[in-house]
Amino acid sequence: MIRPFGIQEFWFIVLAVQWTMALSAVAFAGGAVGGLVVALARVSKYRLLCLPALGFIRLFQGTPLLMQLFLTYFGLQIIGFGVSPWVAAALALTVHAAAFLGEIWRGCIQAVPEGQSEASWALGLSYSGRMKSVILPQAARIAVAPTVGFLVQLIKGTSLASIIGFVELMRAAQIMNNATYSPLKVYGLVTIIYFCLCWPLSVYARRMEGRYVALAKR
C-alpha cells in the first residue's frame, strides 16, 4: 500500500544523514592515516617502499568504488568473514580514501621547494626531523584545499554504500520512495541535503586555495 509522504518520512530521510556523516568521518580518518603512510612511501628513495605504494594507488584509483564495495562485502563473506554492510562500507571507503589522499599528499610534499630540504639537511636534521619540522608543515598548508575537495567527493561517494544494503542517506531515500512512490519529493529532499553538506566545504576549499595563492605571490 502506497502511503503519503509526510513528516515521518521526512524525518526518516533527514535522520539518515547521521550515518552518511559517520561513514564519511570513519573513512576520512582511516584514509588520512593510510594516505600519509602511502604518501611518505611514494616520496621515499627506497624502491621497496615506493613501488608497492604506487601499485596500491593505481589499483584503487583505477577501479570503480562500486566494484570495491562489492568485492569487500561479498568477497569477505565468501572467504568466511561475515561482515555487516557498515563494516564493509567503512573498509572499502577507507582504502579508497587512502589511495586518493596518498597521491594528493604526495604531490603536496613534492611541491615544497627542494631548497627547503637541502637547507634542513645542511643544518644536520635527520630525515624524520626534516619531514616533521620542515617539509610536512609546509606541505600541509598546500594540501588543505585539495584535501577538503576530496572530502566533498567522499561524502557523495558514500551514497554508493546503499548498493550493499547500508542505510545511509541514499538508501533511506530508496526505502521511502518505494513506500510513498514520490520520487520528486524524496530525491529532491536528498539533493538539498547533499548540497547543504557539500557546498560549504566546497566554498571553504576555494577560499583556502585562494589564500594559499595570495601567500605564494608575496
Short mmCIF file of C-alpha atoms in Angstrom, two decimals:
data_model
loop_
_atom_site.label_atom_id
_atom_site.label_comp_id
_atom_site.label_asym_id
_atom_site.label_seq_id
_atom_site.Cartn_x
_atom_site.Cartn_y
_atom_site.Cartn_z
CA MET A 1 0.00 0.00 0.00
CA ILE A 2 1.36 3.39 -1.03
CA ARG A 3 1.41 5.88 1.81
CA PRO A 4 1.67 9.67 1.56
CA PHE A 5 4.98 11.46 2.04
CA GLY A 6 4.61 13.15 5.42
CA ILE A 7 6.63 14.35 8.39
CA GLN A 8 7.63 10.83 9.49
CA GLU A 9 9.01 10.04 6.07
CA PHE A 10 10.77 13.40 6.01
CA TRP A 11 12.49 12.76 9.34
CA PHE A 12 13.41 9.20 8.37
CA ILE A 13 15.47 10.61 5.50
CA VAL A 14 16.90 13.53 7.48
CA LEU A 15 17.99 11.30 10.36
CA ALA A 16 19.85 9.07 7.92
CA VAL A 17 22.30 11.96 7.46
CA GLN A 18 24.00 10.88 10.69
CA TRP A 19 25.03 7.60 9.08
CA THR A 20 26.30 9.34 5.97
CA MET A 21 28.40 11.66 8.13
CA ALA A 22 29.58 8.82 10.38
CA LEU A 23 30.68 6.75 7.39
CA SER A 24 32.40 9.78 5.86
CA ALA A 25 34.20 10.56 9.13
CA VAL A 26 35.43 6.99 9.63
CA ALA A 27 36.57 6.65 6.02
CA PHE A 28 38.30 10.03 6.05
CA ALA A 29 40.07 9.41 9.37
CA GLY A 30 41.25 5.95 8.35
CA GLY A 31 42.11 7.18 4.87
CA ALA A 32 44.15 10.04 6.33
CA VAL A 33 46.31 7.63 8.33
CA GLY A 34 46.73 5.29 5.38
CA GLY A 35 47.19 8.17 2.96
CA LEU A 36 50.04 9.64 4.99
CA VAL A 37 51.81 6.27 5.00
CA VAL A 38 51.29 5.92 1.25
CA ALA A 39 52.46 9.48 0.57
CA LEU A 40 55.65 9.03 2.60
CA ALA A 41 56.30 5.72 0.85
CA ARG A 42 55.78 7.37 -2.56
CA VAL A 43 58.40 10.07 -1.91
CA SER A 44 60.85 7.58 -0.41
CA LYS A 45 64.08 6.86 -2.27
CA TYR A 46 63.68 3.15 -1.49
CA ARG A 47 62.03 1.21 -4.30
CA LEU A 48 60.76 -1.44 -1.87
CA LEU A 49 58.55 1.26 -0.36
CA CYS A 50 57.83 3.35 -3.44
CA LEU A 51 56.72 0.62 -5.85
CA PRO A 52 54.14 -1.09 -3.59
CA ALA A 53 52.67 2.32 -2.74
CA LEU A 54 52.47 3.18 -6.44
CA GLY A 55 50.78 -0.15 -7.18
CA PHE A 56 48.30 0.43 -4.36
CA ILE A 57 47.37 3.85 -5.75
CA ARG A 58 47.00 2.63 -9.32
CA LEU A 59 44.85 -0.31 -8.23
CA PHE A 60 42.35 1.65 -6.16
CA GLN A 61 42.31 4.75 -8.33
CA GLY A 62 41.95 2.65 -11.46
CA THR A 63 38.93 0.60 -10.33
CA PRO A 64 35.38 1.81 -9.60
CA LEU A 65 34.43 2.42 -5.99
CA LEU A 66 31.24 0.42 -6.60
CA MET A 67 33.30 -2.65 -7.51
CA GLN A 68 35.47 -2.16 -4.41
CA LEU A 69 32.35 -2.13 -2.24
CA PHE A 70 31.05 -5.31 -3.88
CA LEU A 71 34.37 -7.13 -3.50
CA THR A 72 34.76 -6.06 0.12
CA TYR A 73 31.26 -7.06 1.18
CA PHE A 74 30.75 -10.25 -0.81
CA GLY A 75 34.43 -11.22 -1.01
CA LEU A 76 34.89 -11.24 2.75
CA GLN A 77 31.75 -13.33 3.13
CA ILE A 78 32.98 -15.86 0.58
CA ILE A 79 36.23 -16.41 2.47
CA GLY A 80 34.39 -16.82 5.76
CA PHE A 81 34.29 -13.33 7.26
CA GLY A 82 30.64 -12.38 7.66
CA VAL A 83 30.83 -8.61 7.93
CA SER A 84 27.95 -6.16 8.21
CA PRO A 85 27.28 -3.60 5.45
CA TRP A 86 28.57 -0.90 7.84
CA VAL A 87 31.95 -2.60 8.30
CA ALA A 88 32.30 -3.43 4.60
CA ALA A 89 31.44 0.11 3.53
CA ALA A 90 33.85 1.60 6.08
CA LEU A 91 36.69 -0.68 4.95
CA ALA A 92 36.15 -0.07 1.24
CA LEU A 93 35.83 3.70 1.59
CA THR A 94 38.85 3.87 3.91
CA VAL A 95 41.07 2.11 1.40
CA HIS A 96 39.62 4.25 -1.39
CA ALA A 97 40.36 7.41 0.59
CA ALA A 98 43.89 6.25 1.45
CA ALA A 99 44.72 5.82 -2.24
CA PHE A 100 43.48 9.26 -3.23
CA LEU A 101 44.78 11.14 -0.20
CA GLY A 102 48.13 9.42 -0.56
CA GLU A 103 48.52 10.72 -4.10
CA ILE A 104 47.21 14.18 -3.21
CA TRP A 105 49.62 14.49 -0.31
CA ARG A 106 52.50 13.06 -2.34
CA GLY A 107 52.05 15.92 -4.78
CA CYS A 108 51.90 18.43 -1.93
CA ILE A 109 55.11 17.09 -0.37
CA GLN A 110 56.91 17.28 -3.70
CA ALA A 111 55.55 20.81 -4.24
CA VAL A 112 57.66 22.06 -1.32
CA PRO A 113 60.76 23.69 -2.85
CA GLU A 114 63.77 21.39 -2.92
CA GLY A 115 65.83 24.12 -1.29
CA GLN A 116 63.90 23.64 1.94
CA SER A 117 65.04 20.03 2.18
CA GLU A 118 68.60 20.94 1.23
CA ALA A 119 68.74 23.68 3.84
CA SER A 120 67.43 21.39 6.59
CA TRP A 121 69.95 18.74 5.52
CA ALA A 122 72.73 21.33 5.75
CA LEU A 123 71.61 22.09 9.31
CA GLY A 124 72.13 18.46 10.22
CA LEU A 125 68.50 17.40 10.57
CA SER A 126 67.73 13.73 10.10
CA TYR A 127 65.20 12.52 7.52
CA SER A 128 62.46 12.25 10.15
CA GLY A 129 63.41 15.65 11.53
CA ARG A 130 63.25 17.26 8.08
CA MET A 131 59.88 15.75 7.40
CA LYS A 132 58.40 16.57 10.81
CA SER A 133 59.75 20.11 11.24
CA VAL A 134 60.25 21.44 7.71
CA ILE A 135 58.60 19.56 4.85
CA LEU A 136 55.27 18.30 6.24
CA PRO A 137 54.19 21.63 7.85
CA GLN A 138 54.64 23.39 4.51
CA ALA A 139 53.01 20.57 2.58
CA ALA A 140 50.05 20.61 4.98
CA ARG A 141 49.28 24.21 4.07
CA ILE A 142 49.29 23.35 0.39
CA ALA A 143 47.18 20.25 0.99
CA VAL A 144 44.23 21.91 2.75
CA ALA A 145 42.26 22.87 -0.35
CA PRO A 146 42.61 19.59 -2.32
CA THR A 147 42.02 17.56 0.83
CA VAL A 148 38.77 19.37 1.59
CA GLY A 149 37.82 18.98 -2.07
CA PHE A 150 38.33 15.24 -1.82
CA LEU A 151 36.26 15.13 1.39
CA VAL A 152 33.35 16.55 -0.62
CA GLN A 153 33.74 13.73 -3.13
CA LEU A 154 33.96 11.20 -0.31
CA ILE A 155 30.71 12.39 1.24
CA LYS A 156 28.96 11.99 -2.10
CA GLY A 157 30.68 8.65 -2.63
CA THR A 158 29.04 7.22 0.50
CA SER A 159 25.80 7.07 -1.50
CA LEU A 160 27.20 4.00 -3.27
CA ALA A 161 27.17 2.11 0.04
CA SER A 162 23.41 1.75 -0.45
CA ILE A 163 24.13 -0.93 -3.05
CA ILE A 164 25.30 -3.35 -0.31
CA GLY A 165 22.38 -2.52 1.99
CA PHE A 166 23.92 0.09 4.28
CA VAL A 167 21.16 2.51 5.28
CA GLU A 168 22.69 5.93 4.77
CA LEU A 169 21.05 8.93 3.11
CA MET A 170 20.60 7.41 -0.34
CA ARG A 171 19.38 4.06 0.94
CA ALA A 172 16.88 5.80 3.22
CA ALA A 173 15.64 7.72 0.18
CA GLN A 174 15.21 4.49 -1.79
CA ILE A 175 13.21 2.96 1.07
CA MET A 176 10.92 5.98 1.33
CA ASN A 177 10.49 6.23 -2.41
CA ASN A 178 9.40 2.59 -2.57
CA ALA A 179 6.93 3.21 0.27
CA THR A 180 5.47 6.53 -0.95
CA TYR A 181 6.22 6.48 -4.68
CA SER A 182 7.05 10.19 -4.51
CA PRO A 183 10.40 10.37 -6.30
CA LEU A 184 10.28 14.13 -6.81
CA LYS A 185 9.80 14.86 -3.11
CA VAL A 186 12.16 12.16 -1.89
CA TYR A 187 15.09 12.74 -4.21
CA GLY A 188 14.52 16.48 -4.23
CA LEU A 189 14.97 16.44 -0.45
CA VAL A 190 18.08 14.28 -0.75
CA THR A 191 19.55 16.65 -3.33
CA ILE A 192 19.03 19.60 -0.98
CA ILE A 193 20.63 17.71 1.92
CA TYR A 194 23.70 16.74 -0.10
CA PHE A 195 24.01 20.33 -1.29
CA CYS A 196 23.85 21.63 2.29
CA LEU A 197 26.54 19.16 3.32
CA CYS A 198 28.93 19.67 0.42
CA TRP A 199 28.56 23.29 -0.70
CA PRO A 200 30.03 24.88 2.48
CA LEU A 201 33.03 22.56 2.21
CA SER A 202 33.49 23.47 -1.45
CA VAL A 203 33.41 27.17 -0.59
CA TYR A 204 35.93 26.61 2.20
CA ALA A 205 38.25 24.73 -0.18
CA ARG A 206 38.11 27.57 -2.73
CA ARG A 207 38.84 30.16 -0.05
CA MET A 208 41.79 28.20 1.29
CA GLU A 209 43.15 27.76 -2.22
CA GLY A 210 42.81 31.49 -2.87
CA ARG A 211 44.53 32.27 0.41
CA TYR A 212 47.43 29.99 -0.47
CA VAL A 213 47.81 31.60 -3.91
CA ALA A 214 47.82 35.04 -2.30
CA LEU A 215 50.51 33.98 0.18
CA ALA A 216 52.60 32.43 -2.60
CA LYS A 217 52.60 35.74 -4.52
CA ARG A 218 54.00 37.68 -1.59
#
